[in-house]
mmCIF file of C-alpha atoms and ligand atoms in Angstrom:
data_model
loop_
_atom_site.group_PDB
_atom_site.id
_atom_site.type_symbol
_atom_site.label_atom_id
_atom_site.label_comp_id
_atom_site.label_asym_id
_atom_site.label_seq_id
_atom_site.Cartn_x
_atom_site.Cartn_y
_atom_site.Cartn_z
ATOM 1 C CA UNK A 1 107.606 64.092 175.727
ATOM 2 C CA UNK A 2 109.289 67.101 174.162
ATOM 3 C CA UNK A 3 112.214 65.179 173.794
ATOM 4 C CA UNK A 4 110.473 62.478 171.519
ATOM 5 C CA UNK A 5 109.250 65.499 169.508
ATOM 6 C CA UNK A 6 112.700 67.032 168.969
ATOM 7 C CA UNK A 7 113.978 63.209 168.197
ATOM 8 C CA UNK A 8 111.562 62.491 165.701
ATOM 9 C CA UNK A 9 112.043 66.403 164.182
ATOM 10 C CA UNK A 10 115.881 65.391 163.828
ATOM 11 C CA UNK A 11 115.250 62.087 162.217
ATOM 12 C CA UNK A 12 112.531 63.677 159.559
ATOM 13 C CA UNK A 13 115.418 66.518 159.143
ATOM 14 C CA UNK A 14 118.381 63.937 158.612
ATOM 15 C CA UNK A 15 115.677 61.713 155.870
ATOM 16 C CA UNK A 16 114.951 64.851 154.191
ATOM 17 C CA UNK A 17 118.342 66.112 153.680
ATOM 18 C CA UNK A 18 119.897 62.507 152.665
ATOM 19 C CA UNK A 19 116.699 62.343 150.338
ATOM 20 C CA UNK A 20 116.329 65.355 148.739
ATOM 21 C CA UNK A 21 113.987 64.052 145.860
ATOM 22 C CA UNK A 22 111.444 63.988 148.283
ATOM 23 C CA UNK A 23 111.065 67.660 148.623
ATOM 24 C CA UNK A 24 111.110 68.121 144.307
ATOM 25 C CA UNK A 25 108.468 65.797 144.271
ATOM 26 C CA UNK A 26 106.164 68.345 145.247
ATOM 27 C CA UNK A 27 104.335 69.678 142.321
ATOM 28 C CA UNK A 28 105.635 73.148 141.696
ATOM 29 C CA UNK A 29 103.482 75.883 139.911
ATOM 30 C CA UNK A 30 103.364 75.713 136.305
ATOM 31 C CA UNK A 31 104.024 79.079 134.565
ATOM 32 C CA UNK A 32 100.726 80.618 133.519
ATOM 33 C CA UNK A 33 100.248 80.465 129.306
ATOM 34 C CA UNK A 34 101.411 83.304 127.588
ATOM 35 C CA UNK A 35 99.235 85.668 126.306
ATOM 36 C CA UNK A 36 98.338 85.113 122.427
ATOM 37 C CA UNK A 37 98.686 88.435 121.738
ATOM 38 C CA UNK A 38 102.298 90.288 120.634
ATOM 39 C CA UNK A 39 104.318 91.675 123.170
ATOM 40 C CA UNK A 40 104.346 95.605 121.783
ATOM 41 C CA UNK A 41 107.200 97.736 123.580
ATOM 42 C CA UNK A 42 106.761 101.456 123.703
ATOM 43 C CA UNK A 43 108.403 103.313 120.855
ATOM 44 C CA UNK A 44 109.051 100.749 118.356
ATOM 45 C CA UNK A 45 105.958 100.533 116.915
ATOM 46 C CA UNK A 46 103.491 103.093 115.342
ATOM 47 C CA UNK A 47 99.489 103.546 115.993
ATOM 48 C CA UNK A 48 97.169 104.675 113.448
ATOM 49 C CA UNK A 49 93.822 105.065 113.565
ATOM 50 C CA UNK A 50 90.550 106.257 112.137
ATOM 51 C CA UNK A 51 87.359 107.841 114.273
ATOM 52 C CA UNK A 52 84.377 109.138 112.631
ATOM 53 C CA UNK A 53 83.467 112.407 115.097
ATOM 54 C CA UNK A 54 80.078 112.694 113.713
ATOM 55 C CA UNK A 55 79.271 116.037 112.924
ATOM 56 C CA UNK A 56 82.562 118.110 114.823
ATOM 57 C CA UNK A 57 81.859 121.314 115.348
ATOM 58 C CA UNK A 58 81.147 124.210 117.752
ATOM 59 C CA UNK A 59 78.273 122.446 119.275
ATOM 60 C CA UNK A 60 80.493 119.354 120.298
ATOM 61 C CA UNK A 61 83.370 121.727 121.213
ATOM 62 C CA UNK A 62 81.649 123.260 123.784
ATOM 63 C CA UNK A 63 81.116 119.796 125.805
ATOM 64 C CA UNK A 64 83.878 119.495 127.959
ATOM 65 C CA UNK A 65 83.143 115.966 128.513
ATOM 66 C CA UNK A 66 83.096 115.061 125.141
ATOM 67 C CA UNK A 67 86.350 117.127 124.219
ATOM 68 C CA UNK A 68 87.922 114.793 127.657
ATOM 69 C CA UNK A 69 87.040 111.872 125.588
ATOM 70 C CA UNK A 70 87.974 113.129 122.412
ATOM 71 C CA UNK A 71 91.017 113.837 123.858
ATOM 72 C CA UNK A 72 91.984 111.553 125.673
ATOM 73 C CA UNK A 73 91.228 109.011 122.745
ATOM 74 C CA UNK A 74 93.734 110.430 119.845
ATOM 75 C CA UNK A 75 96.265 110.561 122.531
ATOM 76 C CA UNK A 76 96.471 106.815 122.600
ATOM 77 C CA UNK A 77 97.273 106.794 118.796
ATOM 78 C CA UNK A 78 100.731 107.866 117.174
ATOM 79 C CA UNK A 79 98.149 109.708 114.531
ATOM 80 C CA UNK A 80 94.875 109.250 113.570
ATOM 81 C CA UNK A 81 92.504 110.121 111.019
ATOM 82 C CA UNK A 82 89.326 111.883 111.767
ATOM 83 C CA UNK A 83 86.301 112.448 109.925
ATOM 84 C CA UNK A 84 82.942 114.260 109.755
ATOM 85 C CA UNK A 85 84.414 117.875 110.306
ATOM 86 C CA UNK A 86 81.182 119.970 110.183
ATOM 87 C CA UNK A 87 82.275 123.308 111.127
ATOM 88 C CA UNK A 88 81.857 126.812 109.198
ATOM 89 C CA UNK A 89 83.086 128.866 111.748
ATOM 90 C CA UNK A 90 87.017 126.430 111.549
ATOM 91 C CA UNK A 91 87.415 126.965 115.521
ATOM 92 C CA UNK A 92 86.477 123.431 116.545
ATOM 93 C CA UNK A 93 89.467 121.489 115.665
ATOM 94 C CA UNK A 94 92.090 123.856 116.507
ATOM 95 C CA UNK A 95 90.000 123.567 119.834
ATOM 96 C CA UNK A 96 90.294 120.116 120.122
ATOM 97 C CA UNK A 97 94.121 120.227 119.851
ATOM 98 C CA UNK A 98 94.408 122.953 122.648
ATOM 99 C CA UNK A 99 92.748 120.243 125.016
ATOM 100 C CA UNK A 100 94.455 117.408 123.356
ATOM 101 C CA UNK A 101 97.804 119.486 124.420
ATOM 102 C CA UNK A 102 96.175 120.692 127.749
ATOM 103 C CA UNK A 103 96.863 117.029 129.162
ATOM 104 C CA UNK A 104 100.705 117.505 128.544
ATOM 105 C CA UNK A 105 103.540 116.075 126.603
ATOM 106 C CA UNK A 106 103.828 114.914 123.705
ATOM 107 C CA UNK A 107 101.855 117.450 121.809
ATOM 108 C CA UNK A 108 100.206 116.924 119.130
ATOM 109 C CA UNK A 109 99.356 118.826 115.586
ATOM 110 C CA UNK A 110 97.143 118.230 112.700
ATOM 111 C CA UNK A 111 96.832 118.566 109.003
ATOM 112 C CA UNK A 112 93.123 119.249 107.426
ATOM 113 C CA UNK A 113 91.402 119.044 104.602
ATOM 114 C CA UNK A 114 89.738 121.950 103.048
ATOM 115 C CA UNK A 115 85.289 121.577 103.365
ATOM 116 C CA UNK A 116 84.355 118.766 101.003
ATOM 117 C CA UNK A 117 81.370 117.791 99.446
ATOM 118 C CA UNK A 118 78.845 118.195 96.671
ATOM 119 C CA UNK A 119 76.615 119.813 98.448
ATOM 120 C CA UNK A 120 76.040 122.861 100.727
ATOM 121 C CA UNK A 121 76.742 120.356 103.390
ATOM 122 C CA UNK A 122 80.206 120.001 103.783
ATOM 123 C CA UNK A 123 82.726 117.908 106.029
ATOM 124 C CA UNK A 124 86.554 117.796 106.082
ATOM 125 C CA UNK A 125 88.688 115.039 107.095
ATOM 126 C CA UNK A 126 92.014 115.774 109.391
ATOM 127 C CA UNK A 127 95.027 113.962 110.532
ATOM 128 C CA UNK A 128 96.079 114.393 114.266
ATOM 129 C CA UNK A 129 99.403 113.197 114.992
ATOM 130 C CA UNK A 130 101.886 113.154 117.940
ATOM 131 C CA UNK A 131 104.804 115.312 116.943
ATOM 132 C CA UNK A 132 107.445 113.522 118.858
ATOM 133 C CA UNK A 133 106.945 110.336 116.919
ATOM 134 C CA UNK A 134 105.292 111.365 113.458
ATOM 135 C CA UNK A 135 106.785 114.020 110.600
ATOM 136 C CA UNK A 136 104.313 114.698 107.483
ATOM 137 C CA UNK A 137 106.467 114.466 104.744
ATOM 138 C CA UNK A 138 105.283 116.553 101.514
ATOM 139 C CA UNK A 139 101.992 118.662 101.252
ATOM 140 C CA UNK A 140 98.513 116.314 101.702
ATOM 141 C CA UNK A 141 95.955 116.564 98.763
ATOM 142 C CA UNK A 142 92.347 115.646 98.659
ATOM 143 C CA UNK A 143 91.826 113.457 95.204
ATOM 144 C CA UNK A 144 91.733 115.153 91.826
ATOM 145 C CA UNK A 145 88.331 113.630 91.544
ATOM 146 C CA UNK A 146 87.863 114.569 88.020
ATOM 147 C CA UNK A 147 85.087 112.307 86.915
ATOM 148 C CA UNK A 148 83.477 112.930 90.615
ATOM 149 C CA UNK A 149 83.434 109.818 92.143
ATOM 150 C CA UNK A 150 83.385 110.411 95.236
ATOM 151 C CA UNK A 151 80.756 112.682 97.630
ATOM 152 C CA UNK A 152 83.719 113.848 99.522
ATOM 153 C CA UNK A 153 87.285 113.149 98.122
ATOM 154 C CA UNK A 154 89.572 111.155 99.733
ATOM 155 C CA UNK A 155 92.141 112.745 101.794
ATOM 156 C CA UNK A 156 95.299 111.576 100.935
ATOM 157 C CA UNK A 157 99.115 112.244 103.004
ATOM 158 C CA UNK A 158 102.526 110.808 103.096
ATOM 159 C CA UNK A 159 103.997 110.031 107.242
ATOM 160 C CA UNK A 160 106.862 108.894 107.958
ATOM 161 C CA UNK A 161 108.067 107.519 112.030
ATOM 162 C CA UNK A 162 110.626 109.305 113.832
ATOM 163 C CA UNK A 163 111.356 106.443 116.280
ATOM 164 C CA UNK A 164 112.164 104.451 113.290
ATOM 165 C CA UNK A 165 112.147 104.024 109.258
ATOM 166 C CA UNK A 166 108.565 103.240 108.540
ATOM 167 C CA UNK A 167 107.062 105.961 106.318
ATOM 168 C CA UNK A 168 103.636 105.436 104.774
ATOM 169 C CA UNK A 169 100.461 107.297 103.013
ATOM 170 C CA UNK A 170 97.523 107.310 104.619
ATOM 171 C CA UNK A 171 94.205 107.646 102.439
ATOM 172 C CA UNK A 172 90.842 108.518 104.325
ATOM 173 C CA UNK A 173 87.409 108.936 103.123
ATOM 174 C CA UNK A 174 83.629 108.906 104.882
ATOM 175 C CA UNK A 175 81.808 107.580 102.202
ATOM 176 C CA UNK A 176 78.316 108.771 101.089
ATOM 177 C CA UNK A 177 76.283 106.133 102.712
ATOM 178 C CA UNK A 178 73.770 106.327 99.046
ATOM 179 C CA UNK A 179 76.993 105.159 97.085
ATOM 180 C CA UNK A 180 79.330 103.451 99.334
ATOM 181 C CA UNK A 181 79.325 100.513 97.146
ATOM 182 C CA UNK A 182 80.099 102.269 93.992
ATOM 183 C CA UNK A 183 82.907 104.268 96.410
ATOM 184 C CA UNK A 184 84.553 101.815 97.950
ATOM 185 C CA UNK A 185 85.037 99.618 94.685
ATOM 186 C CA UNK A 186 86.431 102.944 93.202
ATOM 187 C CA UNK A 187 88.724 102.986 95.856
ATOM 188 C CA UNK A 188 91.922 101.592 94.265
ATOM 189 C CA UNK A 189 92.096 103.960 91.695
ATOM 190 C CA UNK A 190 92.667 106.380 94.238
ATOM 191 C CA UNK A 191 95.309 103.938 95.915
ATOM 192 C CA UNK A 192 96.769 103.486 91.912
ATOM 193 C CA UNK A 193 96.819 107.517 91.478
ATOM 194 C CA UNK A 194 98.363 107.928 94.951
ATOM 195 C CA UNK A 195 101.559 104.995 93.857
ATOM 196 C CA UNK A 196 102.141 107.204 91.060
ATOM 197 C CA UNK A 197 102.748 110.452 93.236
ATOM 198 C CA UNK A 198 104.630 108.508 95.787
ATOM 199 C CA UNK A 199 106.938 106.876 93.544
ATOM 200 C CA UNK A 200 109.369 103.675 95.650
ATOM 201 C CA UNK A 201 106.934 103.563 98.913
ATOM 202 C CA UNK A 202 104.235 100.469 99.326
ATOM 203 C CA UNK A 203 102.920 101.261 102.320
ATOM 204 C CA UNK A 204 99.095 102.177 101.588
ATOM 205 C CA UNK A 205 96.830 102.214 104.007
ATOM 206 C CA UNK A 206 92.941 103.097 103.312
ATOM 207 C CA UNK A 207 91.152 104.024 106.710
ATOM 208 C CA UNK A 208 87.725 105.530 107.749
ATOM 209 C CA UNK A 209 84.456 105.546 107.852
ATOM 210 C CA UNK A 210 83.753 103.512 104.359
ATOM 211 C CA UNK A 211 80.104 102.828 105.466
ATOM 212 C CA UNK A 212 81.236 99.225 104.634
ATOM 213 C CA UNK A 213 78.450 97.020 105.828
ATOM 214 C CA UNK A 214 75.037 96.403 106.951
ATOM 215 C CA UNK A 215 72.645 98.536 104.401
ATOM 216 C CA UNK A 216 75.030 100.369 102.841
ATOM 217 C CA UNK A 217 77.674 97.747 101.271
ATOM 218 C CA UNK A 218 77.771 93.660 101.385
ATOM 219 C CA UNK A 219 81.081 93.023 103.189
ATOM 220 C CA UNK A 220 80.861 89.753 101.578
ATOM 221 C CA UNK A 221 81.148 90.552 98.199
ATOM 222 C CA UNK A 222 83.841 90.676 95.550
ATOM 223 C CA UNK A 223 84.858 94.448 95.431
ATOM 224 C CA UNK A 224 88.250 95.720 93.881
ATOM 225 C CA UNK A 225 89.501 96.651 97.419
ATOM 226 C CA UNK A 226 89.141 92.856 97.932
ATOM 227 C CA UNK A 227 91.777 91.896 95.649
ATOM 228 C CA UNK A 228 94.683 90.048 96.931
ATOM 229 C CA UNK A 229 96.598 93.247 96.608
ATOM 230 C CA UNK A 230 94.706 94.459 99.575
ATOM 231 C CA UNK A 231 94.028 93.016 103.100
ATOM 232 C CA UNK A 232 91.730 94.185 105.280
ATOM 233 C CA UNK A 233 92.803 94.032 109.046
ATOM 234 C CA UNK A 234 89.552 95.216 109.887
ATOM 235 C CA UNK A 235 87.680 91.825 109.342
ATOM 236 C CA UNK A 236 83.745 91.510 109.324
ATOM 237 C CA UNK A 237 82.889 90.405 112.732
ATOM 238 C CA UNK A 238 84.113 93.987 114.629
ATOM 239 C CA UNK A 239 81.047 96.208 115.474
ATOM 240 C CA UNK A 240 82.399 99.605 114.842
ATOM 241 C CA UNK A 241 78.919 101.361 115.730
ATOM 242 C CA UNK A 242 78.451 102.771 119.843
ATOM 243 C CA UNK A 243 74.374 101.682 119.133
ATOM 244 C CA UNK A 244 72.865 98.744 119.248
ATOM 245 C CA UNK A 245 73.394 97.836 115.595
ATOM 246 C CA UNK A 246 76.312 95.231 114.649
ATOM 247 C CA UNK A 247 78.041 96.907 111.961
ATOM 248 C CA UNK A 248 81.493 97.015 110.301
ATOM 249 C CA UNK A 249 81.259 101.058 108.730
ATOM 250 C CA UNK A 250 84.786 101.504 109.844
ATOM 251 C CA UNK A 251 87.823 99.829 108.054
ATOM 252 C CA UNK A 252 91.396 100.022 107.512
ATOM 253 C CA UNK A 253 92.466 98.147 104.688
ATOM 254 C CA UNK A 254 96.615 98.314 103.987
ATOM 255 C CA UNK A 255 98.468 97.317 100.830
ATOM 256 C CA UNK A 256 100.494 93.903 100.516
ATOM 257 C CA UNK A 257 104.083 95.340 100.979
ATOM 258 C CA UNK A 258 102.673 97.236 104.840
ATOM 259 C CA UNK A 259 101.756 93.645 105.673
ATOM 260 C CA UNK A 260 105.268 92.958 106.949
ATOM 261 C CA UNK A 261 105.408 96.299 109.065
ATOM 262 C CA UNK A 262 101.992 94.936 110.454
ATOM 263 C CA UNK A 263 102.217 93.788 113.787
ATOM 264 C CA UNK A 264 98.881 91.991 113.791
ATOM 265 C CA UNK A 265 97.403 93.757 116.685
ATOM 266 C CA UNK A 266 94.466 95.878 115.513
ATOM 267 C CA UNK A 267 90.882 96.173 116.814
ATOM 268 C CA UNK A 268 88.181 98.862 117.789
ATOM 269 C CA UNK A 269 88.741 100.944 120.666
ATOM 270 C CA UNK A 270 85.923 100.501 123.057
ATOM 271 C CA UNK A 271 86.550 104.254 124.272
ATOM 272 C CA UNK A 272 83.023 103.354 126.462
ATOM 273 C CA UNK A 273 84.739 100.574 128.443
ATOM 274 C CA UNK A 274 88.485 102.194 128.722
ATOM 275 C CA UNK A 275 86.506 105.227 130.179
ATOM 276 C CA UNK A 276 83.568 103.890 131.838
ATOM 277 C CA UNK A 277 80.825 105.743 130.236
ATOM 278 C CA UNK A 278 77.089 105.556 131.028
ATOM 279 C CA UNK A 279 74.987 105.125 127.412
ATOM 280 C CA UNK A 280 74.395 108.657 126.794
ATOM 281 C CA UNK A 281 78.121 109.859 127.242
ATOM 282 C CA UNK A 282 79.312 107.386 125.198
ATOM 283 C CA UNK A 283 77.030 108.020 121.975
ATOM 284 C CA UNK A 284 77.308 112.376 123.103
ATOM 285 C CA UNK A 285 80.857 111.287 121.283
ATOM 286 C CA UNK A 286 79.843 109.266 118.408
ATOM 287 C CA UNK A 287 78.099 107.014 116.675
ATOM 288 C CA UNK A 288 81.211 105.218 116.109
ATOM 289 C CA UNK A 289 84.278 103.995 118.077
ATOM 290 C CA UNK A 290 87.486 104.308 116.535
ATOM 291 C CA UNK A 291 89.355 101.496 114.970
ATOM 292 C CA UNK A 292 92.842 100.842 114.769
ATOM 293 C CA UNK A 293 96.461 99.458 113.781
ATOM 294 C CA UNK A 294 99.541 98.665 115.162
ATOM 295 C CA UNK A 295 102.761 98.883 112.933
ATOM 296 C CA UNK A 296 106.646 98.249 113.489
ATOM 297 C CA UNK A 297 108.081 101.472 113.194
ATOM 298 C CA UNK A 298 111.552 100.112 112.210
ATOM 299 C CA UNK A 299 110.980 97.231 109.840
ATOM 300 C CA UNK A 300 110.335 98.988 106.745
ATOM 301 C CA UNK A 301 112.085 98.470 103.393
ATOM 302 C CA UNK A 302 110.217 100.650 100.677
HETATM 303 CA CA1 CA B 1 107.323 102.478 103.397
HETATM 304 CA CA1 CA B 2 80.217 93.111 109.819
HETATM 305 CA CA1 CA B 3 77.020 98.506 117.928
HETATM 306 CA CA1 CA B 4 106.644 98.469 103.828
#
C-alpha cells in the first residue's frame, strides 16, 4: 500500500516538473489598487494650515487637555495660522508653545499680530511654525486698512521652506461674521496690496476662518476671490464646524502660480477622530477643526 502511494507521488512529481504550466495556471494574487491619493514623503513637502481657537486665552490655557490637543494638532503642520486670540493678559500663546515644545523636537516658534478689532473686543491672529523646516523672511504686517474694511485686518507674512525653495505669503483673517460677504469680496485687494510689497513671488495663499458659508456668505456666488486668478482648495462640500451644523467657515484659497507647488492633498483635520475624543472634549477645543494644505517644498519658480 505505501508503496502505491510513494509510486503515484513520483509520477505526479515527474508530470509536474515536465509540465510546469500546470503549476502557473494557478491564479496568483492580483496586487491590491493603489491608493488615489499622492504618495507624500517626509521633508519634501510643506503643511500649512489654518485653526480658528475660538476665544484663546487664559481660560483655555489652563485645560491641560485642551492645550494636549492644541498641541498635538499644530505639530502635524510645517506652520499654521491661528485665529481668535482673546487674551489681555498675552500669556496664553507663549503658553501654548511651551507645551507645543514640551513634546520634543522640532520646536516650534510663532509670530503674532498685535490685538485687532474695532471694538473693545479684540482678537489677534498668529503664525506657529516648526523652526527646522520654516524661516519668516521680512517683518509680518496686519493690512493698512485705511478705508476700514475689515473688523480685524488681515494678517499678512512672507515664509519661505528650509527643506527646499518654496517661499510664500500667507494672508489670514477671521472675518466679522455681520460682513463676511462684503470681507471676503474685499479680499483681493489685500492679495493686490500684498504683490506690490512682495515684488517677483506668486505664491498667495488666503487662509482662515472667512465665515464663508451657511448664514454668513453664499459659497455659490460670484465673489472677486472667485476669479480664475484664485482657486479655492477648500471646496464647498468640507464641514469645517466640530457641531452639528454642515458648514464651510474655514478656507484656504491660493493664487494661480502656488497651484503648481500644490500637491493636491488638502482636507480638514478631524482632530476628534485622530484623537478619539468624546463630544464635549472635542468642542472644549473649538468650534472648528482645522483645515489644511499640502505643498512641494522644492518645486517653486517665483
Ligand atoms: Ca514662491
Ligand atoms: Ca459648504
Ligand atoms: Ca459640523
Ligand atoms: Ca510658485
Amino acid at each position: 500500500m505505501v508503496i502505491v502511494v510513494v509510486l503515484l507521488l513520483l509520477v505526479a512529481y515527474i508530470y509536474i516538473a515536465k509540465n510546469p504550466t500546470v503549476l502557473e495556471k494557478i491564479p496568483s494574487k492580483q496586487p491590491e489598487p493603489t491608493p488615489t491619493t499622492p504618495i507624500i514623503i517626509t521633508g519634501d513637502t510643506i503643511k500649512v494650515a489654518a485653526f480658528n481657537l475660538q476665544i484663546f486665552g487664559t481660560t483655555k490655557a489652563d485645560k491641560p487637555e485642551v492645550m494636549e490637543v492644541l498641541s498635538k494638532t499644530i505639530r502635524n503642520y510645517d506652520v499654521i495660522a491661528v485665529q481668535e486670540i482673546r487674551d489681555s493678559s498675552q500669556t496664553a500663546l507663549p503658553l501654548l508653545r511651551d507645551t507645543v515644545n514640551s513634546r520634543g523636537s522640532p520646536q516650534y516658534d510663532y509670530v503674532v499680530s498685535e490685538r485687532l478689532g474695532r471694538t473693545a473686543s479684540k482678537e489677534q491672529y498668529a503664525y506657529i511654525f516648526n523652526t527646522q523646516t520654516i524661516q519668516v523672511m521680512g517683518t509680518p504686517y496686519a493690512y493698512p486698512d485705511s478705508t476700514d474694511m475689515f473688523q480685524r485686518e488681515p494678517y499678512v507674512s512672507e515664509f519661505k521652506a528650509k527643506n527646499g525653495n518654496f517661499d510664500f505669503v500667507l494672508i489670514t483673517i477671521h472675518t466679522d461674521p455681520d460682513t463676511a460677504t462684503q470681507e471676503i469680496n474685499d479680499l483681493p485687494k489685500v492679495i493686490e496690496d500684498a504683490k506690490s510689497k512682495y515684488q517677483g513671488e506668486g505664491d498667495f495663499i488666503v487662509l482662515g476662518d472667512l465665515n464663508a458659508d451657511c448664514g454668513y456668505f453664499n459659497e455659490n456666488s460670484q465673489s472677486p476671490l472667485r476669479s480664475s486668478e484664485y482657486f479655492w482648495v477648500i471646496n464647498n462640500s468640507v464641514d469645517t464646524t466640530t457641531k452639528s451644523t454642515d458648514c464651510t467657515y474655514d478656507r484656504i484659497i491660493i493664487s494661480n502660480p502656488a497651484k503648481t507647488d500644490f500637491t493636491g492633498e488638502a482636507g480638514v483635520f478631524r482632530f476628534d477622530m485622530a484623537y478619539n475624543l468624546t463630544y464635549d472634549n472635542t468642542i472644549a477645543v473649538s468650534d472648528h477643526y482645522p483645515v489644511y494644505a499640502v505643498f512641494w517644498s522644492y518645486r517653486d519658480n517665483d
